[in-house]
Structures are given as structure tokens and as C-alpha cells.
């Protein structure tokens, strides 16, 4: 009988067999590196074999067209215009392309939030150091409502000075779905360009990219869309297309965006060409079915682990939307309060409990982040709940 608390969903039959994960380990951190289905691994290996069988033919006979075909397939799935979308290596690469293309000058500013991804913050700091621009961080309370978040952003923009606002669609350290459509509309009112870091969105969320109204949108497909690692997209509003400067100049430079951002000579393009096979796997399982399953399983994991740590439902942050397949749990005070300590705890849990999780330091405390994926089972979260409190007790 349901208690009103999150319950585990029915497993998807045969889903675990689609992956080559070590069965001796509980893989509860799909959000960091994903897991590539066996069918996608094999498709990519066939492409690698094709490359090595005749490199000259592979790179010089129709490869640009094959990349464009794959891009059209992926962009259509995401609800983005193919001609406004470029395939790139990862979301951080897309962020670097955007930052380089802005033409920042001394006195300009970039605004981020304190729930943003660490590598993005480092990219912003580097670009500011090069150009004389400055960066500013907006604190977002963990339990702020969507309305409150939009108002914080509105108050934090400085028209005429703020050149770019960077906001996550789903935050990495806190697994929070942010109201990016409303935020983008607010930024437009102030004449501020918006970059949405949607590293976790492709495959997890159903919202079409074009419906957001952002100037720039970057997303990884290796996490929730079952693509090989090294597959991501940069979506650019038409008004910005001619201003995009790729990080590396290639023979496609004069072709303009998106080809000039995609083509990098002897790059390994097999991950991009195999990515549609990942979408085929997702569609075969049922896109909505997978989304519902994964979100429910993450919610269940948050509940049972939280209860084991003596937390009440009110102590467990809500992700802000029904499709979010990651949840966070506050760790005991004093644990994992720095990046180094969070990394050390993650490794300790992996070694001692044979369980892969994410541990982040944010807001002065440590947070355990759990993901839900079709290869996971409820008993993996139950085992973590049973064993984690004793392990943490040895550290406090």
C-alpha cells in the first residue's frame, strides 16, 4: 500500500542487459558520465573500423554530409533548428565558443548563479582575464520558488553592462530545474543575452529547445540520450549565427555556423555519427516511459537514503519538476564541505560500498546526489541506505 511517499517504479524488462556495466557495482551516478548502451558501442566501433580501413575515404568522401545528417536527426529530437545547431564535444566546449564570440571588452560583465557548473565558472574567469570584463555571481537560495528565482535574476541584471547571463536548466550540484523560459524572457526585456547550460537536459526533459527562447543553449547527449561521450550540441539563435567564432579554424571556416564549429580536421567524429543509435535505443524503450521511470527511481532513492540518515521529507530538496532524474540529500554537518573533501568521500563510498554516487560541496555543506536510470533497481538504493550511515559515522 502506498504511504504517499515516493515508491520505486516497476523495472523496465531487459533494460539492464542493454548496458555493459560491472554488475558488482551499483551505478547510481548516471548524471556525471552516463553509460553507453551496447548497441551504441558497437555502432561506434563499426565506424572506427570503417575509419581505419580507409582513412582517406572516410575523411574526404561525404563526411561533412554524414555529420550534417546526424546533426539534423539530433536537433529535431531536441526541438531545435538543425541549421542553428552545431555538434560539439561537450557543453563546456560550447560555453567557451560562446564566450569567445561575444567580443567582450573592459567594463562588460557576465552574470552567473552560484548553482552553476564549476568548469563553466572557470571558463568565465579565463575569458574575463583575457578581455578585462568582469563576472558576478547571483546567489540562488536552494528552496527559492521559480517566481523568486526570476526576481533575483531580474534584480541582478544591469542593462548596458551585463552582456551575458549564464543559467543552468538543471543545476549540477543541486539537481534543481530552473525556470529558464521565464529567465530568458526577463533577460530579453533587459537586452541581455542568455546562455542556458543544459548539460543534463537532452533525453531527460521534454521541453523543446526553441521554446525556451535563449540566445545560446548547450547540452550533452552522452548523459540521458545514450550517445557516446563527446557528443553535445550548441544551439544558437539566428541573430548570433554569423558572429560565432569556433575555437579552432578549419577548412570549413568560410562555410559559417554550424559547419565552422563542427569541422576540426582529423577529429574522431564517430561519436557524433553513432549518436542517433542512442536515440533509437531511447525510443525503443519508450521516451516517456524512461523519463517517468528514472524520475520516480531517483525520488525513491532520495527518500530511502534520506530516511536512513534520519532526515524528514522536509529536509529533502525538491528538484522543481516531475521529469528530473537526479535528487540530492544533505550530508551530516561537517562532511564534504570542500571540493577536495567531497571528492575524497565519493571515492571512499565507491571503494567501501561498491557504489558510484556524486558528492558535491555547495552552500557550505556536502550533498549526496543520486541518479535514476533504466539499469538501476530499487534494491541498489536500499543497500546504500542500509550501509551508508555506518560509513559516515566513522567520519564524523
GROMACS .gro file of C-alpha atoms in nm:
model
  396
    1UNK     CA    1   0.000   0.000   0.000
    2UNK     CA    2   0.131   0.345  -0.088
    3UNK     CA    3   0.229   0.568   0.203
    4UNK     CA    4   0.218   0.886  -0.004
    5UNK     CA    5   0.598   0.881  -0.016
    6UNK     CA    6   0.793   0.807  -0.339
    7UNK     CA    7   0.775   0.441  -0.431
    8UNK     CA    8   1.002   0.250  -0.671
    9UNK     CA    9   0.870   0.213  -1.027
   10UNK     CA   10   0.834  -0.122  -1.197
   11UNK     CA   11   1.163  -0.217  -1.365
   12UNK     CA   12   1.180  -0.197  -1.743
   13UNK     CA   13   1.221  -0.562  -1.852
   14UNK     CA   14   1.559  -0.635  -2.006
   15UNK     CA   15   1.686  -0.278  -1.974
   16UNK     CA   16   1.988  -0.374  -1.761
   17UNK     CA   17   2.105  -0.610  -2.036
   18UNK     CA   18   2.138  -0.319  -2.278
   19UNK     CA   19   2.446  -0.195  -2.090
   20UNK     CA   20   2.789  -0.342  -2.018
   21UNK     CA   21   2.815  -0.208  -1.664
   22UNK     CA   22   3.001  -0.404  -1.397
   23UNK     CA   23   2.727  -0.595  -1.210
   24UNK     CA   24   2.934  -0.591  -0.890
   25UNK     CA   25   2.893  -0.214  -0.864
   26UNK     CA   26   2.580  -0.006  -0.804
   27UNK     CA   27   2.598   0.271  -1.064
   28UNK     CA   28   2.388   0.548  -0.911
   29UNK     CA   29   2.562   0.843  -1.079
   30UNK     CA   30   2.444   0.834  -1.439
   31UNK     CA   31   2.434   1.215  -1.437
   32UNK     CA   32   2.812   1.256  -1.443
   33UNK     CA   33   2.932   1.033  -1.726
   34UNK     CA   34   2.630   0.840  -1.846
   35UNK     CA   35   2.652   0.485  -1.972
   36UNK     CA   36   2.661   0.396  -2.341
   37UNK     CA   37   2.430   0.111  -2.448
   38UNK     CA   38   2.599  -0.190  -2.605
   39UNK     CA   39   2.425  -0.128  -2.938
   40UNK     CA   40   2.570   0.224  -2.948
   41UNK     CA   41   2.916   0.100  -2.853
   42UNK     CA   42   2.904  -0.147  -3.141
   43UNK     CA   43   2.780   0.115  -3.388
   44UNK     CA   44   3.068   0.343  -3.292
   45UNK     CA   45   3.318   0.058  -3.320
   46UNK     CA   46   3.195  -0.020  -3.671
   47UNK     CA   47   3.254   0.344  -3.760
   48UNK     CA   48   3.603   0.330  -3.613
   49UNK     CA   49   3.671   0.016  -3.816
   50UNK     CA   50   3.548   0.196  -4.126
   51UNK     CA   51   3.782   0.485  -4.050
   52UNK     CA   52   4.087   0.265  -4.012
   53UNK     CA   53   4.005   0.052  -4.315
   54UNK     CA   54   4.050   0.359  -4.538
   55UNK     CA   55   4.113   0.689  -4.359
   56UNK     CA   56   4.142   0.882  -4.684
   57UNK     CA   57   3.799   0.770  -4.798
   58UNK     CA   58   3.638   0.821  -4.457
   59UNK     CA   59   3.754   1.181  -4.413
   60UNK     CA   60   3.729   1.306  -4.769
   61UNK     CA   61   3.419   1.141  -4.918
   62UNK     CA   62   3.098   1.272  -4.772
   63UNK     CA   63   3.193   1.301  -4.406
   64UNK     CA   64   3.063   1.657  -4.377
   65UNK     CA   65   2.729   1.543  -4.517
   66UNK     CA   66   2.718   1.249  -4.273
   67UNK     CA   67   2.784   1.482  -3.982
   68UNK     CA   68   2.511   1.717  -4.104
   69UNK     CA   69   2.268   1.426  -4.133
   70UNK     CA   70   2.340   1.318  -3.776
   71UNK     CA   71   2.302   1.677  -3.658
   72UNK     CA   72   1.962   1.709  -3.825
   73UNK     CA   73   1.846   1.392  -3.652
   74UNK     CA   74   1.965   1.504  -3.307
   75UNK     CA   75   1.844   1.863  -3.342
   76UNK     CA   76   1.498   1.751  -3.446
   77UNK     CA   77   1.475   1.529  -3.138
   78UNK     CA   78   1.573   1.823  -2.919
   79UNK     CA   79   1.327   2.061  -3.079
   80UNK     CA   80   1.598   2.284  -3.227
   81UNK     CA   81   1.651   2.410  -3.581
   82UNK     CA   82   1.926   2.197  -3.746
   83UNK     CA   83   2.080   2.497  -3.923
   84UNK     CA   84   2.112   2.675  -3.587
   85UNK     CA   85   2.269   2.372  -3.416
   86UNK     CA   86   2.630   2.255  -3.414
   87UNK     CA   87   2.769   1.928  -3.288
   88UNK     CA   88   3.049   1.982  -3.037
   89UNK     CA   89   3.249   1.778  -2.788
   90UNK     CA   90   3.070   1.877  -2.467
   91UNK     CA   91   2.869   2.156  -2.309
   92UNK     CA   92   3.176   2.328  -2.167
   93UNK     CA   93   3.322   2.350  -2.518
   94UNK     CA   94   3.002   2.518  -2.633
   95UNK     CA   95   3.030   2.766  -2.347
   96UNK     CA   96   3.386   2.850  -2.449
   97UNK     CA   97   3.273   2.911  -2.809
   98UNK     CA   98   3.002   3.148  -2.691
   99UNK     CA   99   3.235   3.338  -2.459
  100UNK     CA  100   3.491   3.381  -2.736
  101UNK     CA  101   3.225   3.504  -2.978
  102UNK     CA  102   3.082   3.779  -2.758
  103UNK     CA  103   3.353   4.035  -2.826
  104UNK     CA  104   3.378   4.127  -2.458
  105UNK     CA  105   3.556   4.446  -2.360
  106UNK     CA  106   3.677   4.607  -2.041
  107UNK     CA  107   3.378   4.705  -1.828
  108UNK     CA  108   3.145   4.440  -1.968
  109UNK     CA  109   3.015   4.180  -1.727
  110UNK     CA  110   2.898   3.820  -1.728
  111UNK     CA  111   2.643   3.713  -1.468
  112UNK     CA  112   2.622   3.355  -1.339
  113UNK     CA  113   2.446   3.189  -1.047
  114UNK     CA  114   2.602   3.013  -0.751
  115UNK     CA  115   2.440   2.685  -0.862
  116UNK     CA  116   2.632   2.678  -1.190
  117UNK     CA  117   2.886   2.421  -1.302
  118UNK     CA  118   3.242   2.471  -1.181
  119UNK     CA  119   3.413   2.434  -1.520
  120UNK     CA  120   3.182   2.699  -1.666
  121UNK     CA  121   3.284   2.935  -1.388
  122UNK     CA  122   3.649   2.871  -1.472
  123UNK     CA  123   3.583   2.940  -1.841
  124UNK     CA  124   3.418   3.269  -1.750
  125UNK     CA  125   3.710   3.368  -1.529
  126UNK     CA  126   3.955   3.292  -1.808
  127UNK     CA  127   3.764   3.498  -2.065
  128UNK     CA  128   3.733   3.787  -1.822
  129UNK     CA  129   4.106   3.773  -1.761
  130UNK     CA  130   4.170   3.793  -2.134
  131UNK     CA  131   3.929   4.076  -2.210
  132UNK     CA  132   3.910   4.289  -1.898
  133UNK     CA  133   3.544   4.201  -1.846
  134UNK     CA  134   3.421   4.107  -1.501
  135UNK     CA  135   3.200   3.832  -1.366
  136UNK     CA  136   2.935   3.847  -1.099
  137UNK     CA  137   2.754   3.566  -0.919
  138UNK     CA  138   2.389   3.573  -0.814
  139UNK     CA  139   2.313   3.361  -0.505
  140UNK     CA  140   2.005   3.143  -0.550
  141UNK     CA  141   1.858   3.000  -0.230
  142UNK     CA  142   1.818   2.625  -0.258
  143UNK     CA  143   1.446   2.635  -0.183
  144UNK     CA  144   1.360   2.951  -0.375
  145UNK     CA  145   1.044   2.930  -0.582
  146UNK     CA  146   1.050   2.983  -0.957
  147UNK     CA  147   0.899   3.328  -0.909
  148UNK     CA  148   1.164   3.419  -0.654
  149UNK     CA  149   1.442   3.295  -0.883
  150UNK     CA  150   1.318   3.506  -1.173
  151UNK     CA  151   1.301   3.812  -0.950
  152UNK     CA  152   1.655   3.753  -0.823
  153UNK     CA  153   1.775   3.739  -1.182
  154UNK     CA  154   1.575   4.046  -1.278
  155UNK     CA  155   1.727   4.247  -0.994
  156UNK     CA  156   2.077   4.122  -1.078
  157UNK     CA  157   2.092   4.237  -1.440
  158UNK     CA  158   2.249   4.568  -1.536
  159UNK     CA  159   2.124   4.678  -1.878
  160UNK     CA  160   2.402   4.816  -2.093
  161UNK     CA  161   2.671   4.650  -1.885
  162UNK     CA  162   2.559   4.288  -1.846
  163UNK     CA  163   2.645   4.122  -2.177
  164UNK     CA  164   2.566   3.762  -2.090
  165UNK     CA  165   2.365   3.573  -1.831
  166UNK     CA  166   2.456   3.206  -1.784
  167UNK     CA  167   2.193   2.990  -1.617
  168UNK     CA  168   2.159   2.614  -1.584
  169UNK     CA  169   1.847   2.432  -1.699
  170UNK     CA  170   1.921   2.161  -1.443
  171UNK     CA  171   2.190   2.252  -1.192
  172UNK     CA  172   2.473   2.007  -1.140
  173UNK     CA  173   2.548   2.049  -0.766
  174UNK     CA  174   2.184   2.081  -0.654
  175UNK     CA  175   1.987   1.892  -0.924
  176UNK     CA  176   1.739   2.178  -0.950
  177UNK     CA  177   1.527   2.251  -1.256
  178UNK     CA  178   1.535   2.627  -1.311
  179UNK     CA  179   1.264   2.829  -1.491
  180UNK     CA  180   1.483   2.903  -1.791
  181UNK     CA  181   1.199   3.013  -2.020
  182UNK     CA  182   1.091   3.285  -1.778
  183UNK     CA  183   1.453   3.378  -1.709
  184UNK     CA  184   1.524   3.413  -2.082
  185UNK     CA  185   1.218   3.635  -2.124
  186UNK     CA  186   1.334   3.856  -1.837
  187UNK     CA  187   1.680   3.887  -1.987
  188UNK     CA  188   1.535   3.986  -2.324
  189UNK     CA  189   1.342   4.265  -2.155
  190UNK     CA  190   1.676   4.399  -2.030
  191UNK     CA  191   1.864   4.349  -2.358
  192UNK     CA  192   2.087   4.080  -2.206
  193UNK     CA  193   2.192   3.768  -2.397
  194UNK     CA  194   2.129   3.433  -2.226
  195UNK     CA  195   2.329   3.112  -2.237
  196UNK     CA  196   2.141   2.811  -2.100
  197UNK     CA  197   2.374   2.539  -1.973
  198UNK     CA  198   2.154   2.236  -2.034
  199UNK     CA  199   2.417   1.969  -1.981
  200UNK     CA  200   2.160   1.730  -1.829
  201UNK     CA  201   1.854   1.820  -2.038
  202UNK     CA  202   1.884   1.616  -2.363
  203UNK     CA  203   1.690   1.295  -2.316
  204UNK     CA  204   1.576   1.382  -1.963
  205UNK     CA  205   1.345   1.677  -2.030
  206UNK     CA  206   1.069   1.706  -2.288
  207UNK     CA  207   1.082   2.085  -2.334
  208UNK     CA  208   1.183   2.179  -2.693
  209UNK     CA  209   1.494   2.393  -2.710
  210UNK     CA  210   1.337   2.653  -2.939
  211UNK     CA  211   1.054   2.706  -2.688
  212UNK     CA  212   1.299   2.842  -2.429
  213UNK     CA  213   1.392   3.150  -2.628
  214UNK     CA  214   1.758   3.158  -2.525
  215UNK     CA  215   2.032   3.315  -2.734
  216UNK     CA  216   2.255   3.013  -2.674
  217UNK     CA  217   2.183   2.662  -2.546
  218UNK     CA  218   2.435   2.387  -2.483
  219UNK     CA  219   2.353   2.027  -2.393
  220UNK     CA  220   2.529   1.691  -2.359
  221UNK     CA  221   2.379   1.383  -2.522
  222UNK     CA  222   2.604   1.129  -2.352
  223UNK     CA  223   2.417   1.155  -2.022
  224UNK     CA  224   2.045   1.095  -2.077
  225UNK     CA  225   2.023   1.044  -2.454
  226UNK     CA  226   2.252   0.736  -2.463
  227UNK     CA  227   2.502   0.887  -2.708
  228UNK     CA  228   2.875   0.813  -2.695
  229UNK     CA  229   3.076   1.053  -2.482
  230UNK     CA  230   3.198   1.352  -2.674
  231UNK     CA  231   2.855   1.426  -2.821
  232UNK     CA  232   2.695   1.760  -2.740
  233UNK     CA  233   2.520   2.043  -2.921
  234UNK     CA  234   2.541   2.420  -2.930
  235UNK     CA  235   2.217   2.586  -3.041
  236UNK     CA  236   2.245   2.950  -3.145
  237UNK     CA  237   1.966   3.199  -3.212
  238UNK     CA  238   1.967   3.314  -3.577
  239UNK     CA  239   2.071   3.667  -3.483
  240UNK     CA  240   2.400   3.532  -3.346
  241UNK     CA  241   2.487   3.279  -3.617
  242UNK     CA  242   2.722   3.500  -3.819
  243UNK     CA  243   2.903   3.613  -3.503
  244UNK     CA  244   3.005   3.267  -3.383
  245UNK     CA  245   3.381   3.212  -3.383
  246UNK     CA  246   3.490   2.849  -3.343
  247UNK     CA  247   3.774   2.767  -3.109
  248UNK     CA  248   3.973   2.613  -3.397
  249UNK     CA  249   3.986   2.749  -3.753
  250UNK     CA  250   3.939   2.480  -4.016
  251UNK     CA  251   3.873   2.441  -4.388
  252UNK     CA  252   3.504   2.500  -4.313
  253UNK     CA  253   3.565   2.844  -4.164
  254UNK     CA  254   3.412   3.022  -4.461
  255UNK     CA  255   3.104   2.798  -4.451
  256UNK     CA  256   2.991   2.974  -4.134
  257UNK     CA  257   2.795   2.831  -3.845
  258UNK     CA  258   2.734   2.543  -3.781
  259UNK     CA  259   2.993   2.377  -4.007
  260UNK     CA  260   3.277   2.603  -3.895
  261UNK     CA  261   3.219   2.495  -3.534
  262UNK     CA  262   3.191   2.125  -3.620
  263UNK     CA  263   3.474   2.052  -3.860
  264UNK     CA  264   3.814   2.009  -3.695
  265UNK     CA  265   4.010   1.804  -3.948
  266UNK     CA  266   4.109   1.464  -3.804
  267UNK     CA  267   3.883   1.476  -3.500
  268UNK     CA  268   3.721   1.142  -3.413
  269UNK     CA  269   3.369   1.202  -3.544
  270UNK     CA  270   3.243   0.851  -3.472
  271UNK     CA  271   3.066   0.954  -3.151
  272UNK     CA  272   2.852   1.204  -3.344
  273UNK     CA  273   2.774   0.957  -3.622
  274UNK     CA  274   2.672   0.688  -3.372
  275UNK     CA  275   2.461   0.921  -3.156
  276UNK     CA  276   2.133   0.858  -3.347
  277UNK     CA  277   2.161   0.493  -3.244
  278UNK     CA  278   2.136   0.611  -2.885
  279UNK     CA  279   1.813   0.793  -2.965
  280UNK     CA  280   1.685   0.476  -3.134
  281UNK     CA  281   1.752   0.286  -2.810
  282UNK     CA  282   1.570   0.552  -2.610
  283UNK     CA  283   1.272   0.546  -2.845
  284UNK     CA  284   1.263   0.166  -2.842
  285UNK     CA  285   1.234   0.169  -2.463
  286UNK     CA  286   0.977   0.449  -2.485
  287UNK     CA  287   1.092   0.806  -2.424
  288UNK     CA  288   0.812   0.900  -2.185
  289UNK     CA  289   0.832   0.562  -2.014
  290UNK     CA  290   1.204   0.607  -1.950
  291UNK     CA  291   1.160   0.961  -1.821
  292UNK     CA  292   0.884   0.859  -1.580
  293UNK     CA  293   1.079   0.557  -1.458
  294UNK     CA  294   1.404   0.743  -1.400
  295UNK     CA  295   1.247   1.035  -1.214
  296UNK     CA  296   1.048   0.802  -0.990
  297UNK     CA  297   1.353   0.591  -0.912
  298UNK     CA  298   1.563   0.895  -0.819
  299UNK     CA  299   1.285   1.016  -0.591
  300UNK     CA  300   1.269   0.676  -0.425
  301UNK     CA  301   1.645   0.671  -0.375
  302UNK     CA  302   1.636   1.016  -0.217
  303UNK     CA  303   1.362   0.904   0.022
  304UNK     CA  304   1.517   0.580   0.146
  305UNK     CA  305   1.869   0.718   0.183
  306UNK     CA  306   1.734   1.033   0.347
  307UNK     CA  307   1.532   0.829   0.595
  308UNK     CA  308   1.837   0.618   0.675
  309UNK     CA  309   2.027   0.937   0.759
  310UNK     CA  310   1.750   1.049   0.993
  311UNK     CA  311   1.610   1.317   0.761
  312UNK     CA  312   1.245   1.410   0.727
  313UNK     CA  313   1.071   1.472   0.391
  314UNK     CA  314   1.101   1.844   0.458
  315UNK     CA  315   1.480   1.809   0.473
  316UNK     CA  316   1.498   1.668   0.120
  317UNK     CA  317   1.508   1.933  -0.157
  318UNK     CA  318   1.254   1.909  -0.435
  319UNK     CA  319   1.405   1.917  -0.786
  320UNK     CA  320   1.144   2.159  -0.920
  321UNK     CA  321   0.991   1.936  -1.185
  322UNK     CA  322   0.846   1.586  -1.237
  323UNK     CA  323   1.098   1.479  -1.505
  324UNK     CA  324   1.418   1.542  -1.311
  325UNK     CA  325   1.601   1.212  -1.271
  326UNK     CA  326   1.852   1.331  -1.009
  327UNK     CA  327   1.799   1.411  -0.642
  328UNK     CA  328   2.021   1.546  -0.366
  329UNK     CA  329   2.045   1.456   0.002
  330UNK     CA  330   2.216   1.674   0.264
  331UNK     CA  331   2.507   1.501   0.435
  332UNK     CA  332   2.579   1.535   0.808
  333UNK     CA  333   2.724   1.872   0.907
  334UNK     CA  334   3.097   1.898   0.857
  335UNK     CA  335   3.125   1.634   0.585
  336UNK     CA  336   3.233   1.710   0.228
  337UNK     CA  337   3.223   2.087   0.273
  338UNK     CA  338   3.506   2.145   0.023
  339UNK     CA  339   3.559   2.015  -0.330
  340UNK     CA  340   3.858   1.809  -0.215
  341UNK     CA  341   3.665   1.655   0.074
  342UNK     CA  342   3.365   1.584  -0.148
  343UNK     CA  343   3.589   1.402  -0.395
  344UNK     CA  344   3.750   1.202  -0.117
  345UNK     CA  345   3.412   1.097   0.021
  346UNK     CA  346   3.287   0.994  -0.323
  347UNK     CA  347   3.590   0.772  -0.370
  348UNK     CA  348   3.552   0.627  -0.020
  349UNK     CA  349   3.188   0.533  -0.088
  350UNK     CA  350   3.289   0.376  -0.420
  351UNK     CA  351   3.563   0.167  -0.261
  352UNK     CA  352   3.389   0.071   0.063
  353UNK     CA  353   3.034   0.021  -0.063
  354UNK     CA  354   3.091  -0.065  -0.431
  355UNK     CA  355   2.854   0.219  -0.515
  356UNK     CA  356   2.913   0.509  -0.751
  357UNK     CA  357   2.744   0.833  -0.645
  358UNK     CA  358   2.809   1.204  -0.683
  359UNK     CA  359   2.916   1.412  -0.385
  360UNK     CA  360   2.922   1.791  -0.415
  361UNK     CA  361   3.018   2.075  -0.184
  362UNK     CA  362   2.772   2.360  -0.214
  363UNK     CA  363   2.644   2.629   0.018
  364UNK     CA  364   2.881   2.541   0.299
  365UNK     CA  365   2.783   2.175   0.328
  366UNK     CA  366   2.813   1.843   0.149
  367UNK     CA  367   2.543   1.689  -0.070
  368UNK     CA  368   2.497   1.336  -0.199
  369UNK     CA  369   2.347   1.327  -0.550
  370UNK     CA  370   2.169   1.017  -0.679
  371UNK     CA  371   2.055   0.948  -1.033
  372UNK     CA  372   1.791   0.708  -1.164
  373UNK     CA  373   1.836   0.516  -1.488
  374UNK     CA  374   1.676   0.217  -1.655
  375UNK     CA  375   1.959  -0.014  -1.549
  376UNK     CA  376   1.908   0.068  -1.180
  377UNK     CA  377   1.695  -0.127  -0.934
  378UNK     CA  378   1.532  -0.022  -0.608
  379UNK     CA  379   1.744  -0.265  -0.406
  380UNK     CA  380   2.059  -0.075  -0.504
  381UNK     CA  381   1.931   0.233  -0.323
  382UNK     CA  382   1.809   0.014  -0.036
  383UNK     CA  383   2.158  -0.130   0.009
  384UNK     CA  384   2.313   0.215   0.005
  385UNK     CA  385   2.060   0.330   0.265
  386UNK     CA  386   2.144   0.032   0.485
  387UNK     CA  387   2.522   0.075   0.471
  388UNK     CA  388   2.587   0.446   0.429
  389UNK     CA  389   2.502   0.568   0.783
  390UNK     CA  390   2.764   0.344   0.944
  391UNK     CA  391   3.028   0.454   0.695
  392UNK     CA  392   2.953   0.823   0.754
  393UNK     CA  393   2.956   0.767   1.131
  394UNK     CA  394   3.323   0.671   1.108
  395UNK     CA  395   3.400   1.009   0.950
  396UNK     CA  396   3.217   1.246   1.188
   0.00000   0.00000   0.00000
